Tab-separated table of C-alpha atoms and ligand atoms in Angstrom:
chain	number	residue	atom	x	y	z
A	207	UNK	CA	-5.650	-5.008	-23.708
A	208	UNK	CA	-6.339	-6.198	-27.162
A	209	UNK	CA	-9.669	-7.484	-27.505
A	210	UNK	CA	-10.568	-10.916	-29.525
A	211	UNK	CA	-14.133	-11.574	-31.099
A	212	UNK	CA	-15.555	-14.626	-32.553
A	213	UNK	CA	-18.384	-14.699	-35.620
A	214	UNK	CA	-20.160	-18.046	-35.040
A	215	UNK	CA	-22.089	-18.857	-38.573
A	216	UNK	CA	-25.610	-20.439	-38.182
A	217	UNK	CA	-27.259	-18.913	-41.572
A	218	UNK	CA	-26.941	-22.208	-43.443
A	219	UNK	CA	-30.047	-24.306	-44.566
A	220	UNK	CA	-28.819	-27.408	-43.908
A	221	UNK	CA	-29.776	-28.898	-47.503
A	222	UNK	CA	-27.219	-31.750	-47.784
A	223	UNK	CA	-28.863	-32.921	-43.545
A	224	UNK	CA	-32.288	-33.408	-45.573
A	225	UNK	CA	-34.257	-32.486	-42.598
A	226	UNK	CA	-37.145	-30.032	-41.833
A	227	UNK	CA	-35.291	-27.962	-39.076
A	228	UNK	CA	-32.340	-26.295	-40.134
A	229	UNK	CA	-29.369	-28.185	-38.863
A	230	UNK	CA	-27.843	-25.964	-36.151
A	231	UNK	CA	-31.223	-26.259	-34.130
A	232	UNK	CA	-31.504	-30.083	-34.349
A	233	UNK	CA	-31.700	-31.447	-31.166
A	234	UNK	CA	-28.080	-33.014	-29.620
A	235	UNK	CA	-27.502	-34.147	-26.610
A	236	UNK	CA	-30.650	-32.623	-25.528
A	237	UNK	CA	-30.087	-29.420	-26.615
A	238	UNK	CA	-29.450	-27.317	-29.504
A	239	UNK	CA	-26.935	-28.003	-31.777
A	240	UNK	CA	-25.795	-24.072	-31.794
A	241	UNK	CA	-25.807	-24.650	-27.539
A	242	UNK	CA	-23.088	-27.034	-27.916
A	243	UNK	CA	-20.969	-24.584	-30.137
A	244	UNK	CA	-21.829	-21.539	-28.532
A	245	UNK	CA	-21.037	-22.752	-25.146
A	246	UNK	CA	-17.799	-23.644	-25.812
A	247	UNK	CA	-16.788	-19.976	-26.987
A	248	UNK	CA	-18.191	-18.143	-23.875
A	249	UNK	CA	-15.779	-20.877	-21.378
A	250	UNK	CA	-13.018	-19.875	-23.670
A	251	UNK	CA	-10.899	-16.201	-23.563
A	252	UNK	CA	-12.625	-14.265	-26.668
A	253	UNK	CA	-14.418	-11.677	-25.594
A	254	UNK	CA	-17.598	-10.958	-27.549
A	255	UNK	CA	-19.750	-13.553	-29.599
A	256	UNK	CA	-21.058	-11.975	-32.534
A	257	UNK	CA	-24.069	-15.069	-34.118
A	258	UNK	CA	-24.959	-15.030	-37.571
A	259	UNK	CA	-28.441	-16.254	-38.654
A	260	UNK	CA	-30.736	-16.998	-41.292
A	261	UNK	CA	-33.239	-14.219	-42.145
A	262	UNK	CA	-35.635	-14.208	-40.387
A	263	UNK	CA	-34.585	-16.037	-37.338
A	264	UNK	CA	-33.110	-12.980	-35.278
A	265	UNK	CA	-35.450	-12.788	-32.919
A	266	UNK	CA	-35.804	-16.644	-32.741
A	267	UNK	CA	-32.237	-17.109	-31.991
A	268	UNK	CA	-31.770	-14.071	-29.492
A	269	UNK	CA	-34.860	-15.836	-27.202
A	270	UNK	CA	-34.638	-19.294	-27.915
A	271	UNK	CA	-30.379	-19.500	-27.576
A	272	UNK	CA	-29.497	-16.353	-26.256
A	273	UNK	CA	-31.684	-15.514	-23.242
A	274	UNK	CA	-32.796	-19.285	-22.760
A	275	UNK	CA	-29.322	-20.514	-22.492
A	276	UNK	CA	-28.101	-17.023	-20.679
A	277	UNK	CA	-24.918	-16.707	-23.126
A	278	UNK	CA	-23.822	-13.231	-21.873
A	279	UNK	CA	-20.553	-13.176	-24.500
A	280	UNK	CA	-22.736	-12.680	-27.096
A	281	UNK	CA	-23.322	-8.780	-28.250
A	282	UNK	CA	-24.966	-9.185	-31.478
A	283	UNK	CA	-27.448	-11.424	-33.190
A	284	UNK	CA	-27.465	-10.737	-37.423
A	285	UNK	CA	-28.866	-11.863	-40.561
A	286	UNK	CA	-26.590	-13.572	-42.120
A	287	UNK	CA	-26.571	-13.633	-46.579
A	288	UNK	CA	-26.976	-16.209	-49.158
A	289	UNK	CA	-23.757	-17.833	-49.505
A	290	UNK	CA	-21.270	-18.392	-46.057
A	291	UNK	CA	-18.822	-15.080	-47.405
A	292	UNK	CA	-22.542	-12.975	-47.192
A	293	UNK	CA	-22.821	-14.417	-43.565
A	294	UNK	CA	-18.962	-13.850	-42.541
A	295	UNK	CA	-18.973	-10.231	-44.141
A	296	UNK	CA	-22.530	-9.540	-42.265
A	297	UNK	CA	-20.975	-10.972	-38.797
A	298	UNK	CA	-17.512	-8.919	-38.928
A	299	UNK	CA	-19.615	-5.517	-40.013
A	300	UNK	CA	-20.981	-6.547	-36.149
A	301	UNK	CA	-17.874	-6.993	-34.437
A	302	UNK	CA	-17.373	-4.090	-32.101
A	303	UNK	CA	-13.706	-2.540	-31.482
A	304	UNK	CA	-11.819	-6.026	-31.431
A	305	UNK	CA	-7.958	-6.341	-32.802
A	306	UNK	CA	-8.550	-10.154	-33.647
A	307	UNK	CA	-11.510	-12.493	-34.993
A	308	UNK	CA	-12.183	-16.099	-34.871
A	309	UNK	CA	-14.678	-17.173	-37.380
A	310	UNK	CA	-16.114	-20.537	-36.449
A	311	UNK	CA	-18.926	-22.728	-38.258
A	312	UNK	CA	-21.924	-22.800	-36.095
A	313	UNK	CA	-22.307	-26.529	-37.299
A	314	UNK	CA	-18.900	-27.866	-35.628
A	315	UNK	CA	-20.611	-28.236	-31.788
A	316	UNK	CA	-17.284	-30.207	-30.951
A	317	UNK	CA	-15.064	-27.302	-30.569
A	318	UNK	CA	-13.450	-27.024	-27.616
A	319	UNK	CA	-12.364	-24.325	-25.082
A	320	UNK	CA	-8.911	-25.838	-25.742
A	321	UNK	CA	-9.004	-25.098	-29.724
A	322	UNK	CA	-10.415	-21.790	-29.639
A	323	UNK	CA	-7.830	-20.955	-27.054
A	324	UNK	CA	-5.263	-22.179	-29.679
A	325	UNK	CA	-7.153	-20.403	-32.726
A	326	UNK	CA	-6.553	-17.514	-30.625
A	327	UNK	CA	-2.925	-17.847	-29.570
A	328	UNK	CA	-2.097	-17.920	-33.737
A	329	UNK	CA	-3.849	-15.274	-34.717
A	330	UNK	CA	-1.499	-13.600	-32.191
A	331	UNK	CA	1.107	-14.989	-33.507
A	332	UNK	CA	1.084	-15.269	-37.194
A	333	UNK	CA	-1.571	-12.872	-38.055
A	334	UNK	CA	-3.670	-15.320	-39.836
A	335	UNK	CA	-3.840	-18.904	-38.818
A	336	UNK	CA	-6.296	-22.117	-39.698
A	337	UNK	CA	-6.995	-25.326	-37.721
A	338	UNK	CA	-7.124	-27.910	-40.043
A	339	UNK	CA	-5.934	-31.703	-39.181
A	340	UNK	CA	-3.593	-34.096	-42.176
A	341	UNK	CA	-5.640	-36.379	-44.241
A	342	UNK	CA	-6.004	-39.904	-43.783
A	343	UNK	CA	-7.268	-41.032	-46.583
A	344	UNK	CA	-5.984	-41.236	-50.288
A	345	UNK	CA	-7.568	-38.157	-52.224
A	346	UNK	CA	-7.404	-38.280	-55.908
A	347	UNK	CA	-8.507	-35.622	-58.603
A	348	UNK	CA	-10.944	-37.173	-61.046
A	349	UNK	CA	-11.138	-36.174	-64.896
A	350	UNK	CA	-14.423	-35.068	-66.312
A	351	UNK	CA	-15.380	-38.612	-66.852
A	352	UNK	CA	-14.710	-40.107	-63.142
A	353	UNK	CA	-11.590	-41.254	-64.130
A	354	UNK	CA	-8.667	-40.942	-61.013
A	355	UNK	CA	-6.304	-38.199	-63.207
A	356	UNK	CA	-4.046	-36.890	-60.374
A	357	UNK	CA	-2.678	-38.618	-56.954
A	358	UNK	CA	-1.813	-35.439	-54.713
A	359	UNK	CA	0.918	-36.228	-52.021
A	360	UNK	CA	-0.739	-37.287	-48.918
A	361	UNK	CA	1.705	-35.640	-46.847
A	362	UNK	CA	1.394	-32.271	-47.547
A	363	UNK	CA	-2.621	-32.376	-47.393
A	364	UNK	CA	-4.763	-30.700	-45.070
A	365	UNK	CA	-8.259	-30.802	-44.524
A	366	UNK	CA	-9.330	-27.780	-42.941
A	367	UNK	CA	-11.517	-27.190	-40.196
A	368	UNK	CA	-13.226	-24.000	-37.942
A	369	UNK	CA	-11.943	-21.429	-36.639
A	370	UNK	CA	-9.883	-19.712	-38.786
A	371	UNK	CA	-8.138	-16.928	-36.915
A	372	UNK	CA	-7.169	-13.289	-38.617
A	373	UNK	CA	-5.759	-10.186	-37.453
A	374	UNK	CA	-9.250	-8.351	-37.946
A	375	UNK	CA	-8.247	-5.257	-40.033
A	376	UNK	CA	-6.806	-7.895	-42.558
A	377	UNK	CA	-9.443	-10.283	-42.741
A	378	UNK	CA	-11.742	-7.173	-43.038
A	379	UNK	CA	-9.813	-5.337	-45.653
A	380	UNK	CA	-10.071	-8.950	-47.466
A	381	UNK	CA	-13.452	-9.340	-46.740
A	382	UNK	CA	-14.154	-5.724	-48.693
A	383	UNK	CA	-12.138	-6.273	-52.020
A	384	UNK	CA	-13.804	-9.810	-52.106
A	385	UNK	CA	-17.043	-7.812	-51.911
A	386	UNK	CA	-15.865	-5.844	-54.797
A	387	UNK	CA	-14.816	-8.269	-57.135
A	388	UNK	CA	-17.397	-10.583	-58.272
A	389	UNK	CA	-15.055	-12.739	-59.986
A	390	UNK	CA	-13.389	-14.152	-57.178
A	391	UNK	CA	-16.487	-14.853	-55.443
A	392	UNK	CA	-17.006	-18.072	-57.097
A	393	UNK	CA	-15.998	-21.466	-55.289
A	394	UNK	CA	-15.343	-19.525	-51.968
A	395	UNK	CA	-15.398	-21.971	-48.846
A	396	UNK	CA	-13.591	-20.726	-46.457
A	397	UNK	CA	-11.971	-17.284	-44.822
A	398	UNK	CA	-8.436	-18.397	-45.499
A	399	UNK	CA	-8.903	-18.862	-48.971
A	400	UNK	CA	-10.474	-15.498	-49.142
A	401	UNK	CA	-7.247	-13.680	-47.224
A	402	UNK	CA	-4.991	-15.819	-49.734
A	403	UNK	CA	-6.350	-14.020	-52.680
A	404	UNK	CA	-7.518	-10.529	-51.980
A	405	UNK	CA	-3.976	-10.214	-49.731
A	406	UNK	CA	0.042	-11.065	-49.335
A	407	UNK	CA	-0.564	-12.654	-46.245
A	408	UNK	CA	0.048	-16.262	-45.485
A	409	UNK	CA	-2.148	-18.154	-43.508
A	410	UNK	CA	-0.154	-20.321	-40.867
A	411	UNK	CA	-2.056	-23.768	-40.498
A	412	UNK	CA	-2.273	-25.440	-36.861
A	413	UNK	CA	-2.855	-28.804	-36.327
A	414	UNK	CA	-6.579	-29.169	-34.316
A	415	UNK	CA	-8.465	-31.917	-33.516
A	416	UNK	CA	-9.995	-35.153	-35.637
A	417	UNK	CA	-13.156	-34.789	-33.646
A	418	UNK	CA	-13.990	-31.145	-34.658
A	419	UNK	CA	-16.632	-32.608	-37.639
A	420	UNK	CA	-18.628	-30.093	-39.349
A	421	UNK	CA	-22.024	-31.386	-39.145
A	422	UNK	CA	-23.476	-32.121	-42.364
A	423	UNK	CA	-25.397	-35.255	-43.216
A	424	UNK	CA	-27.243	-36.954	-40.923
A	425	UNK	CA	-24.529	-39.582	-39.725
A	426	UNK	CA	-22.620	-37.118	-38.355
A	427	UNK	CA	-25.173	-35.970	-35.677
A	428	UNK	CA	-24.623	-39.424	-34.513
A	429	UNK	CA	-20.810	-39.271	-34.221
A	430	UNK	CA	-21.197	-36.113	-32.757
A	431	UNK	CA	-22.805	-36.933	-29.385
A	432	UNK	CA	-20.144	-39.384	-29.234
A	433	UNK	CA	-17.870	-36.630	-29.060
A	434	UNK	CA	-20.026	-34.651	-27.237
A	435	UNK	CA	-20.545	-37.036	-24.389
A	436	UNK	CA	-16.769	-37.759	-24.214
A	437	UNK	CA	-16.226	-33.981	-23.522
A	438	UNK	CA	-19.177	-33.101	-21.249
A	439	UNK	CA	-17.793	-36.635	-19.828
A	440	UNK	CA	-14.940	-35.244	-18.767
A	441	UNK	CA	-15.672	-31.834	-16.737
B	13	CTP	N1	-23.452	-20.689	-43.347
B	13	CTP	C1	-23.904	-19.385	-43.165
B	13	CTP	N2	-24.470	-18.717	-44.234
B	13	CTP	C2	-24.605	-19.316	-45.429
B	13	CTP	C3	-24.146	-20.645	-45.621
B	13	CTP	C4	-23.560	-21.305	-44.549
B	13	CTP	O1	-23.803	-18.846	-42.070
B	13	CTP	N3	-25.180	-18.638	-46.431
B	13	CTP	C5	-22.887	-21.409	-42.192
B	13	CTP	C6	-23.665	-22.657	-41.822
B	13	CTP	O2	-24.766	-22.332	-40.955
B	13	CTP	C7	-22.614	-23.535	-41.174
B	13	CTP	C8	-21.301	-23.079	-41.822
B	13	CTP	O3	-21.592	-21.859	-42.507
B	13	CTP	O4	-22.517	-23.329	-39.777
B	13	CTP	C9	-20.711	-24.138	-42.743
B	13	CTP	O5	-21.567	-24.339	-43.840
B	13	CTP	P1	-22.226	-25.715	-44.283
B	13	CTP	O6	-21.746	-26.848	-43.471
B	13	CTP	O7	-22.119	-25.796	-45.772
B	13	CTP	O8	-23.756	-25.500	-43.836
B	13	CTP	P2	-25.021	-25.272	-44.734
B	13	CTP	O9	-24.685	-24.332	-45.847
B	13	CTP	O10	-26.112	-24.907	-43.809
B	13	CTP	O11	-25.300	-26.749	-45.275
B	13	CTP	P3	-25.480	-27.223	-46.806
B	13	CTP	O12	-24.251	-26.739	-47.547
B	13	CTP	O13	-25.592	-28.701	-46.711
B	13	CTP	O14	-26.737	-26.552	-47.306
B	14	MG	MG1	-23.206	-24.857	-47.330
């Protein structure tokens, strides 16, 4: 049977949450941000739970989340690097013997069983998939004076969430050249972008879910537990 890994990222700092803990261990719902996340992979069908961290915070993370928690998917705690490609590239170097990879921001504690399930199916499917959900809003391109330049057509934007779902010997291969060539290393946000340039794949986008968020300032820990408590609300 072909085996299916997941790299969770939690070696952020946090800068833009302005707080003295490190986002992904802020409390939520009484626990852990990094519970929430983490918790949803090991109810869903991967198979091993590879967790990036910040240096350091190995042996942190293995007793406060792993043992404390019991997560028994997870085969490998690592130090992730100094920008989130440095963290990916550290996390798939740790994936043992697995034909696909989901790599998921440790700061999205929304994701569901259902959506990594998903992730999963289109990796199988297209080789290299993304979950993103269509805009709502209006999003215009300033000039370098703040003035609105372009108008992109709503309807064919995207705004792109976690996990983002690769055959793994592709997003590996990528993952190498990228590490190669410093030029393209620049502006690098997420996996898909990374598979767009260093290969001839395409990347297949899947509509998600509008209450993924990505954690990041400190409004959204609010909106989170909404979400939270809706799905713990309905086990
Ligand atoms: N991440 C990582 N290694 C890095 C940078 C980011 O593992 N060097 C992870 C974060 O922990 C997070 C995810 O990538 O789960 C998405 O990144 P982001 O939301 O930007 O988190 P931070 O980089 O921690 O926050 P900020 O950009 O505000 O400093
Ligand atoms: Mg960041």
């Amino acid at each position: 049977m072909e085996r299916t890994a997941a790299v969770v990222l939690a070696a952020g700092k946090g800068s833009r949450m302005e707080s003295t803990i490190h986002k992904q261990y802020m409390e939520l719902c009484g626990r852990p941000l990094l519970y929430h996340t983490l918790r949803a992979f090991e109810e869903s069908s991967v198979d091993e739970v590879v967790l990036v961290t910040g240096p350091g915070e190995v042996s942190f993370c293995r007793t406060e989340i792993v043992d404390r928690f019991g997560f028994r998917k997870i085969t490998a705690v690592t130090e992730g690097g100094k920008e989130r490609y440095h963290s990916v590239y550290a996390g798939l170097k740790a994936v043992k013997n697995c034909s696909y990879v989901l790599i998921h921001d440790g700061a999205r504690p929304c994701v569901t069983k259902e959506i990594i399930d998903t992730s999963k199916a289109g990796a199988m499917k297209y080789g290299a998939c993304v979950i993103g959900i269509p805009v709502k809003d209006t999003i215009k391109i300033s000039d370098e004076n703040g003035y609105a330049a372009l108008t992109p057509d709503r309807a064919s934007l995207w705004q792109i969430q976690t996990p983002q779902a690769f055959r793994f010997d592709l997003v590996f291969k990528a993952y190498q050249k990228l590490m190669g060539s410093e030029s393209y290393q620049k502006g690098v946000t997420d996996d898909a972008m990374v598979v767009e340039s260093m290969t001839e794949e395409k990347v297949k986008l899947i509509k998600g879910d509008y209450t993924n968020i990505k954690v990041t300032t400190p409004e959204d820990l609010e909106i989170a537990s909404v979400f939270l408590n809706k799905i713990y609300g309905k086990k």
